[in-house]
CSV table of C-alpha atoms in Angstrom, one decimal:
chain,number,residue,atom,x,y,z
A,6,MET,CA,52.0,36.4,185.5
A,7,ALA,CA,52.2,35.6,181.9
A,8,TYR,CA,56.0,34.7,181.8
A,9,VAL,CA,54.0,31.8,184.2
A,10,ASP,CA,51.4,31.3,181.9
A,11,ILE,CA,53.8,30.5,179.3
A,12,VAL,CA,55.8,28.2,181.0
A,13,THR,CA,53.1,26.0,182.4
A,14,ALA,CA,51.5,25.8,179.1
A,15,LEU,CA,54.6,24.7,177.9
A,16,ALA,CA,55.2,22.0,180.7
A,17,LEU,CA,51.4,20.9,179.5
A,18,LEU,CA,52.5,20.9,175.7
A,19,GLN,CA,55.9,18.9,176.7
A,20,PHE,CA,53.7,16.2,178.6
A,21,ILE,CA,51.5,15.9,175.8
A,22,ALA,CA,54.5,15.0,173.7
A,23,PHE,CA,55.6,12.5,176.3
A,24,GLY,CA,51.9,10.9,176.2
A,25,MET,CA,52.1,11.0,172.0
A,26,GLN,CA,55.8,8.8,172.8
A,27,VAL,CA,53.6,6.4,174.9
A,28,ALA,CA,50.7,6.0,172.5
A,29,ARG,CA,53.6,5.4,169.4
A,30,ALA,CA,55.6,2.8,171.7
A,31,ARG,CA,52.2,1.0,172.2
A,32,GLY,CA,52.1,0.3,168.5
A,33,LYS,CA,55.3,-0.2,167.9
A,34,TYR,CA,56.2,-2.5,170.5
A,35,GLY,CA,52.8,-4.4,170.2
A,36,VAL,CA,51.6,-3.5,174.1
A,37,HIS,CA,47.7,-3.5,173.5
A,38,ALA,CA,45.4,-1.6,176.1
A,39,PRO,CA,44.4,-2.0,179.0
A,40,ALA,CA,48.3,-3.4,179.4
A,41,VAL,CA,51.0,-0.8,180.7
A,42,THR,CA,53.5,-3.7,181.1
A,43,GLY,CA,55.0,-6.6,178.5
A,44,ASN,CA,57.6,-4.6,176.8
A,45,GLU,CA,60.8,-2.9,178.3
A,46,ILE,CA,61.3,0.1,176.0
A,47,PHE,CA,57.5,0.9,176.0
A,48,GLU,CA,57.7,0.9,179.8
A,49,ARG,CA,60.3,3.1,180.0
A,50,HIS,CA,58.3,5.5,178.0
A,51,PHE,CA,55.1,4.9,180.3
A,52,ARG,CA,57.3,6.0,183.2
A,53,VAL,CA,58.9,8.9,181.5
A,54,GLN,CA,55.2,10.1,181.5
A,55,GLN,CA,53.7,8.8,185.2
A,56,ASN,CA,56.7,10.5,186.5
A,57,THR,CA,56.2,13.8,184.8
A,58,LEU,CA,52.4,13.7,185.7
A,59,GLU,CA,54.0,13.0,189.4
A,60,GLN,CA,56.1,16.6,188.9
A,61,LEU,CA,53.6,18.5,187.1
A,62,ILE,CA,51.1,18.3,190.2
A,63,VAL,CA,53.8,19.7,192.5
A,64,PHE,CA,55.8,22.0,190.2
A,65,LEU,CA,52.4,23.8,188.7
A,66,PRO,CA,51.1,24.8,192.4
A,67,GLY,CA,54.5,25.8,193.1
A,68,LEU,CA,55.3,28.0,190.4
A,69,TYR,CA,52.2,30.1,191.3
A,70,LEU,CA,52.8,30.2,195.0
A,71,PHE,CA,56.1,31.2,194.4
A,72,ALA,CA,55.0,33.8,191.7
A,73,HIS,CA,52.5,35.2,194.1
A,74,TYR,CA,54.2,35.6,197.1
A,75,PHE,CA,58.1,36.2,195.9
A,76,ASN,CA,58.6,36.8,192.0
A,77,SER,CA,57.1,35.2,188.9
A,78,LEU,CA,60.3,36.1,186.7
A,79,LEU,CA,62.5,34.0,188.8
A,80,ALA,CA,59.4,31.3,189.3
A,81,ALA,CA,59.3,31.2,185.3
A,82,GLY,CA,62.8,31.4,185.4
A,83,LEU,CA,63.3,28.0,187.9
A,84,GLY,CA,60.6,26.6,185.4
A,85,VAL,CA,62.7,26.9,182.2
A,86,VAL,CA,65.2,24.8,184.6
A,87,TYR,CA,62.4,22.4,185.1
A,88,LEU,CA,61.3,22.0,181.2
A,89,ILE,CA,65.1,21.4,180.2
A,90,GLY,CA,65.7,19.0,183.3
A,91,ARG,CA,62.4,16.8,182.2
A,92,GLN,CA,63.6,16.7,178.7
A,93,VAL,CA,67.2,15.1,179.8
A,94,TYR,CA,65.1,13.1,182.3
A,95,ALA,CA,63.0,11.7,179.5
A,96,ALA,CA,65.9,11.4,176.9
A,97,SER,CA,68.4,9.4,179.4
A,98,TYR,CA,65.5,7.5,181.1
A,99,VAL,CA,64.3,6.1,177.4
A,100,LYS,CA,67.9,5.1,176.7
A,101,GLU,CA,69.3,3.6,180.2
A,102,PRO,CA,66.8,3.7,183.3
A,103,GLN,CA,69.9,3.8,185.7
A,104,SER,CA,71.2,7.2,184.0
A,105,ARG,CA,68.0,9.1,185.0
A,106,SER,CA,69.2,11.0,187.9
A,107,ALA,CA,70.9,13.9,186.4
A,108,GLY,CA,67.6,15.0,184.6
A,109,PHE,CA,65.5,14.0,187.6
A,110,GLY,CA,67.9,16.2,190.0
A,111,LEU,CA,67.5,19.1,187.6
A,112,THR,CA,63.4,18.9,188.0
A,113,VAL,CA,63.4,18.1,191.6
A,114,LEU,CA,65.4,20.9,192.2
A,115,PRO,CA,63.7,23.5,191.2
A,116,MET,CA,60.5,21.7,192.0
A,117,VAL,CA,61.2,21.8,195.5
A,118,VAL,CA,62.6,25.7,195.6
A,119,LEU,CA,59.3,26.7,194.4
A,120,ILE,CA,57.1,25.1,197.0
A,121,ILE,CA,59.2,25.5,199.7
A,122,GLY,CA,59.7,29.1,198.5
A,123,GLY,CA,55.8,29.6,198.4
A,124,LEU,CA,55.4,28.0,201.8
A,125,ILE,CA,57.8,30.3,203.3
A,126,GLY,CA,56.2,33.3,201.6
A,127,ALA,CA,52.8,32.4,202.6
A,128,ALA,CA,53.7,32.1,206.4
A,129,ILE,CA,55.8,35.2,205.8
A,130,HIS,CA,52.3,36.9,204.4
A,131,LEU,CA,50.3,35.4,207.2
A,132,ALA,CA,53.1,36.7,210.2
A,133,ARG,CA,52.7,40.3,208.6
A,134,SER,CA,48.9,40.6,208.5
B,3,MET,CA,44.1,33.2,201.1
B,4,ALA,CA,47.4,32.3,203.2
B,5,TYR,CA,46.2,29.6,204.9
B,6,VAL,CA,45.0,27.8,202.2
B,7,ASP,CA,48.3,28.2,200.0
B,8,ILE,CA,50.4,27.0,203.3
B,9,VAL,CA,47.7,23.7,203.6
B,10,THR,CA,48.8,23.1,199.8
B,11,ALA,CA,52.3,23.5,200.0
B,12,LEU,CA,52.2,20.9,202.7
B,13,ALA,CA,49.9,18.8,200.9
B,14,LEU,CA,52.8,18.9,198.1
B,15,LEU,CA,55.6,18.3,200.4
B,16,GLN,CA,53.7,15.2,202.0
B,17,PHE,CA,53.2,14.1,198.5
B,18,ILE,CA,57.0,14.5,198.1
B,19,ALA,CA,57.8,12.4,201.2
B,20,PHE,CA,55.6,9.4,199.9
B,21,GLY,CA,57.8,9.6,196.6
B,22,MET,CA,60.8,9.6,198.4
B,23,GLN,CA,59.5,6.1,200.4
B,24,VAL,CA,58.7,4.9,196.9
B,25,ALA,CA,62.0,5.4,196.2
B,26,ARG,CA,64.0,4.3,199.2
B,27,ALA,CA,61.8,1.1,199.0
B,28,ARG,CA,62.7,0.5,195.3
B,29,GLY,CA,66.6,0.5,196.4
B,30,LYS,CA,65.8,-1.8,199.7
B,31,TYR,CA,63.5,-4.5,197.7
B,32,GLY,CA,65.5,-4.2,194.7
B,33,VAL,CA,63.1,-3.4,191.9
B,34,HIS,CA,64.8,-1.8,189.1
B,35,ALA,CA,63.2,0.8,187.0
B,36,PRO,CA,61.0,0.9,185.1
B,37,ALA,CA,59.5,-2.0,186.7
B,38,VAL,CA,57.0,-0.9,189.5
B,39,THR,CA,55.8,-4.7,190.8
B,40,GLY,CA,57.8,-7.6,191.9
B,41,ASN,CA,57.8,-7.0,195.6
B,42,GLU,CA,54.6,-6.6,198.0
B,43,ILE,CA,55.8,-3.6,200.2
B,44,PHE,CA,57.2,-1.9,197.2
B,45,GLU,CA,53.8,-2.3,195.8
B,46,ARG,CA,52.2,-0.5,199.0
B,47,HIS,CA,54.4,2.3,199.1
B,48,PHE,CA,53.8,3.1,195.4
B,49,ARG,CA,50.1,2.5,195.4
B,50,VAL,CA,50.2,4.9,198.4
B,51,GLN,CA,51.9,7.6,196.1
B,52,GLN,CA,49.3,6.8,193.3
B,53,ASN,CA,46.5,7.1,195.3
B,54,THR,CA,47.8,10.4,197.1
B,55,LEU,CA,48.1,11.8,193.3
B,56,GLU,CA,44.5,10.6,192.3
B,57,GLN,CA,43.6,12.6,195.3
B,58,LEU,CA,45.7,16.0,195.1
B,59,ILE,CA,44.1,16.6,191.6
B,60,VAL,CA,40.6,16.8,193.2
B,61,PHE,CA,41.9,18.1,196.7
B,62,LEU,CA,43.7,21.1,195.4
B,63,PRO,CA,41.0,22.6,193.2
B,64,GLY,CA,38.4,21.8,195.6
B,65,LEU,CA,40.2,23.8,198.1
B,66,TYR,CA,40.2,27.0,196.0
B,67,LEU,CA,36.9,26.4,194.9
B,68,PHE,CA,35.5,26.2,198.3
B,69,ALA,CA,37.6,29.2,199.9
B,70,HIS,CA,36.3,31.3,197.0
B,71,TYR,CA,32.7,30.9,197.1
B,72,PHE,CA,32.7,30.2,200.6
B,73,ASN,CA,35.4,30.7,203.7
B,74,SER,CA,39.0,30.0,203.1
B,75,LEU,CA,39.7,29.2,207.1
B,76,LEU,CA,37.0,26.6,206.9
B,77,ALA,CA,38.5,25.2,203.5
B,78,ALA,CA,42.1,25.3,205.3
B,79,GLY,CA,40.3,23.4,208.4
B,80,LEU,CA,38.7,20.5,205.7
B,81,GLY,CA,42.6,20.6,204.1
B,82,VAL,CA,44.2,20.0,207.6
B,83,VAL,CA,41.7,17.1,208.0
B,84,TYR,CA,42.8,15.6,204.7
B,85,LEU,CA,46.7,15.7,205.7
B,86,ILE,CA,46.1,13.7,208.6
B,87,GLY,CA,43.9,11.0,206.6
B,88,ARG,CA,46.4,10.9,204.4
B,89,GLN,CA,49.1,9.8,207.5
B,90,VAL,CA,47.2,7.6,208.5
B,91,TYR,CA,46.0,6.3,205.4
B,92,ALA,CA,50.1,5.8,204.1
B,93,ALA,CA,50.8,4.1,207.4
B,94,SER,CA,48.1,1.6,207.2
B,95,TYR,CA,48.3,0.8,203.4
B,96,VAL,CA,51.6,-0.1,204.3
B,97,LYS,CA,51.0,-1.9,207.3
B,98,GLU,CA,48.5,-4.0,205.7
B,99,PRO,CA,46.3,-2.7,202.8
B,100,GLN,CA,43.2,-4.1,203.6
B,101,SER,CA,43.1,-1.5,207.0
B,102,ARG,CA,43.5,1.2,204.8
B,103,SER,CA,39.8,2.5,204.7
B,104,ALA,CA,39.8,4.5,208.1
B,105,GLY,CA,42.4,6.6,206.8
B,106,PHE,CA,40.6,6.8,203.0
B,107,GLY,CA,37.5,7.8,204.4
B,108,LEU,CA,38.9,10.7,206.2
B,109,THR,CA,40.4,12.0,203.4
B,110,VAL,CA,37.9,11.4,201.0
B,111,LEU,CA,34.7,13.1,202.9
B,112,PRO,CA,37.1,16.6,203.0
B,113,MET,CA,37.5,16.1,199.5
B,114,VAL,CA,34.1,16.2,198.5
B,115,VAL,CA,33.0,18.3,201.0
B,116,LEU,CA,35.4,20.8,199.2
B,117,ILE,CA,34.5,19.9,195.6
B,118,ILE,CA,30.6,19.8,196.4
B,119,GLY,CA,31.0,23.0,198.3
B,120,GLY,CA,32.8,24.8,195.6
B,121,LEU,CA,30.0,23.4,193.1
B,122,ILE,CA,27.1,24.9,194.9
B,123,GLY,CA,29.1,28.1,195.9
B,124,ALA,CA,29.6,28.8,192.1
B,125,ALA,CA,26.1,27.7,191.1
B,126,ILE,CA,24.5,30.2,193.8
B,127,HIS,CA,26.8,32.8,192.3
B,128,LEU,CA,26.1,32.2,188.9
B,129,ALA,CA,21.8,32.2,189.7
B,130,ARG,CA,22.4,35.5,191.8
B,131,SER,CA,24.4,37.2,188.7
C,21,MET,CA,34.5,32.3,185.6
C,22,ALA,CA,31.6,30.5,187.7
C,23,TYR,CA,30.5,28.6,184.4
C,24,VAL,CA,34.5,27.4,184.4
C,25,ASP,CA,34.2,26.7,188.1
C,26,ILE,CA,31.0,24.5,187.8
C,27,VAL,CA,32.7,22.9,184.8
C,28,THR,CA,35.6,22.3,186.9
C,29,ALA,CA,33.8,20.5,189.6
C,30,LEU,CA,32.2,18.7,187.1
C,31,ALA,CA,35.2,17.1,185.5
C,32,LEU,CA,36.3,16.6,189.3
C,33,LEU,CA,33.0,14.5,189.9
C,34,GLN,CA,33.3,12.4,186.7
C,35,PHE,CA,36.8,11.5,187.8
C,36,ILE,CA,35.5,10.8,191.4
C,37,ALA,CA,32.7,8.5,189.4
C,38,PHE,CA,35.5,6.8,187.5
C,39,GLY,CA,37.4,5.8,190.8
C,40,MET,CA,34.4,4.5,192.3
C,41,GLN,CA,34.2,2.3,189.5
C,42,VAL,CA,37.8,1.0,190.0
C,43,ALA,CA,37.0,0.4,193.5
C,44,ARG,CA,33.7,-1.5,192.7
C,45,ALA,CA,35.9,-3.9,189.9
C,46,ARG,CA,38.3,-4.2,192.4
C,47,GLY,CA,36.0,-6.1,194.3
C,48,LYS,CA,33.6,-7.6,191.9
C,49,TYR,CA,36.8,-9.5,190.2
C,50,GLY,CA,38.7,-10.0,193.3
C,51,VAL,CA,41.9,-7.9,192.6
C,52,HIS,CA,43.1,-7.0,196.2
C,53,ALA,CA,45.1,-4.0,196.9
C,54,PRO,CA,48.2,-3.4,196.4
C,55,ALA,CA,47.4,-5.2,193.0
C,56,VAL,CA,46.5,-3.1,189.9
C,57,THR,CA,46.4,-6.1,187.1
C,58,GLY,CA,45.1,-9.9,187.2
C,59,ASN,CA,41.8,-9.1,185.7
C,60,GLU,CA,41.3,-7.3,182.0
C,61,ILE,CA,37.7,-5.8,183.1
C,62,PHE,CA,39.6,-4.3,186.1
C,63,GLU,CA,42.1,-3.3,184.2
C,64,ARG,CA,40.4,-1.4,181.7
C,65,HIS,CA,38.5,0.6,184.8
C,66,PHE,CA,41.7,1.4,186.1
C,67,ARG,CA,42.7,2.5,182.7
C,68,VAL,CA,40.0,4.6,181.9
C,69,GLN,CA,40.7,6.5,185.7
C,70,GLN,CA,44.6,6.5,185.1
C,71,ASN,CA,44.1,8.3,181.4
C,72,THR,CA,41.5,10.7,182.6
C,73,LEU,CA,43.7,11.7,185.6
C,74,GLU,CA,46.4,12.5,183.0
C,75,GLN,CA,44.2,14.7,181.1
C,76,LEU,CA,42.6,16.5,183.9
C,77,ILE,CA,46.6,17.7,185.2
C,78,VAL,CA,46.1,19.5,181.4
C,79,PHE,CA,42.2,20.2,181.0
C,80,LEU,CA,42.0,22.0,184.0
C,81,PRO,CA,44.9,24.8,183.8
C,82,GLY,CA,44.2,25.1,180.1
C,83,LEU,CA,40.6,25.8,180.8
C,84,TYR,CA,41.5,28.7,183.0
C,85,LEU,CA,44.3,29.9,181.1
C,86,PHE,CA,41.8,30.2,177.7
C,87,ALA,CA,39.3,31.4,180.2
C,88,HIS,CA,41.9,34.3,181.4
C,89,TYR,CA,43.1,35.3,178.1
C,90,PHE,CA,40.4,34.6,175.9
C,91,ASN,CA,36.7,34.1,176.8
C,92,SER,CA,35.4,32.1,180.1
C,93,LEU,CA,32.1,31.0,178.3
C,94,LEU,CA,34.1,29.5,175.2
C,95,ALA,CA,36.5,27.8,177.8
C,96,ALA,CA,33.2,26.4,179.7
C,97,GLY,CA,31.6,25.1,176.3
C,98,LEU,CA,34.8,23.5,175.4
C,99,GLY,CA,35.1,21.7,178.8
C,100,VAL,CA,31.4,20.4,178.1
C,101,VAL,CA,32.6,18.9,174.9
C,102,TYR,CA,35.5,17.6,177.3
C,103,LEU,CA,33.0,16.0,179.9
C,104,ILE,CA,30.8,14.5,177.3
C,105,GLY,CA,34.0,13.1,175.2
C,106,ARG,CA,35.3,11.4,178.7
C,107,GLN,CA,31.4,9.7,179.1
C,108,VAL,CA,31.9,8.2,175.6
C,109,TYR,CA,35.8,7.3,176.2
C,110,ALA,CA,35.1,5.5,179.5
C,111,ALA,CA,32.0,3.3,178.1
C,112,SER,CA,33.7,2.3,175.0
C,113,TYR,CA,37.0,1.5,176.8
C,114,VAL,CA,35.3,-0.9,179.3
C,115,LYS,CA,33.4,-2.1,176.2
C,116,GLU,CA,36.1,-3.0,174.1
C,117,PRO,CA,39.8,-1.1,174.4
C,118,GLN,CA,40.4,-1.1,170.8
C,119,SER,CA,37.0,1.5,170.2
C,120,ARG,CA,38.3,4.1,172.7
C,121,SER,CA,39.4,6.5,169.6
C,122,ALA,CA,36.5,8.4,169.2
C,123,GLY,CA,35.9,9.4,172.9
C,124,PHE,CA,39.7,10.2,173.0
C,125,GLY,CA,39.5,12.5,170.2
C,126,LEU,CA,36.6,14.5,171.6
C,127,THR,CA,38.8,15.0,175.0
C,128,VAL,CA,42.2,15.5,173.4
C,129,LEU,CA,40.5,18.0,170.8
C,130,PRO,CA,38.9,20.4,173.3
C,131,MET,CA,41.9,19.8,175.6
C,132,VAL,CA,44.8,21.0,173.1
C,133,VAL,CA,42.5,24.0,171.9
C,134,LEU,CA,42.5,25.5,175.6
C,135,ILE,CA,46.3,24.6,176.0
C,136,ILE,CA,47.6,26.2,172.7
C,137,GLY,CA,44.9,29.0,173.0
C,138,GLY,CA,46.2,30.1,176.5
C,139,LEU,CA,49.7,30.0,175.2
C,140,ILE,CA,49.2,32.0,172.2
C,141,GLY,CA,46.9,34.7,175.0
C,142,ALA,CA,49.3,34.7,177.1
C,143,ALA,CA,52.5,35.6,174.4
C,144,ILE,CA,50.2,38.1,172.8
C,145,HIS,CA,49.6,39.5,175.9
C,146,LEU,CA,53.3,39.6,176.8
C,147,ALA,CA,53.8,41.4,173.6
C,148,ARG,CA,51.4,44.1,173.9
C,149,SER,CA,52.8,45.0,177.1
């Protein structure tokens, strides 16, 4: 499971990095807490972070379910696709929100495979026991 | 643990479905990224998704703690109550936000039982060891 | 792992408590769902809850990775620092958002130690196997 654990740690460090970009954008564009609106570029950084949060809550359990019922190396490989997809998503979203679809797809696809795979694996396990 | 894993996967697929309704509402009501306000119906869908995210971060660890220290079948049963409660919550919130209490209660109750149960179970385990 | 499980349950109960303060602020300051803006004090409570959510998604996996690869008692100890830091953060943010840095640092520091520690631990494990 060490490969899967490394992908988990990297995905969380990536999320922390997105959070640091939000903090920097807060200062740079003068958006004072508790506000989270008021500057378009700040809002793009903020939405990248929030959307990544929404994906992590699915991605991480999916990673472990898939690794447990199928194959941990394949799970980690799908995780690497997710990590790259998130970088593409973040960069394209900040540049132009309407161009975020490609990066988004690259993270949704492995995420859905992990979770559907985990569900099928658990159901097969149950049927056989 | 396979029952608990299946409930986990279903809860995450439910969350993905709520996210797809947010994306659809974005298009339907013309709320362009990065904005998350500007149309009341869009905001209802968005709040359903966000509130579900806030609950998943508690529900999933609670599910496993309860299953580990008490009973995995009972944990899965409480999880099914949560799943139904979330559907009721989502449907009622989108129709009329003030009517969301019943569905909300149906998801908070099993969530709190899982987490308090897990805490007590871990404390008992520690006291006995 | 029982110490780590207890810290997990306490961190989730703390998050639920922050959520209850958001609900109370909603009523007290007349911010009706689905709105999440319109009153400064409500927005402070809401941001405390949202920021805690952003930290929990990192803190919880970090806690278990560190406990797994290094030491579960030390992980739980870092978790207690996080719990105290979050209380300081919440109290100071609601009083005056600009004063939130000390409490924020007290939760980010153990969080980063847990996740970097977990990453190094997994990498060492892999190198030795």
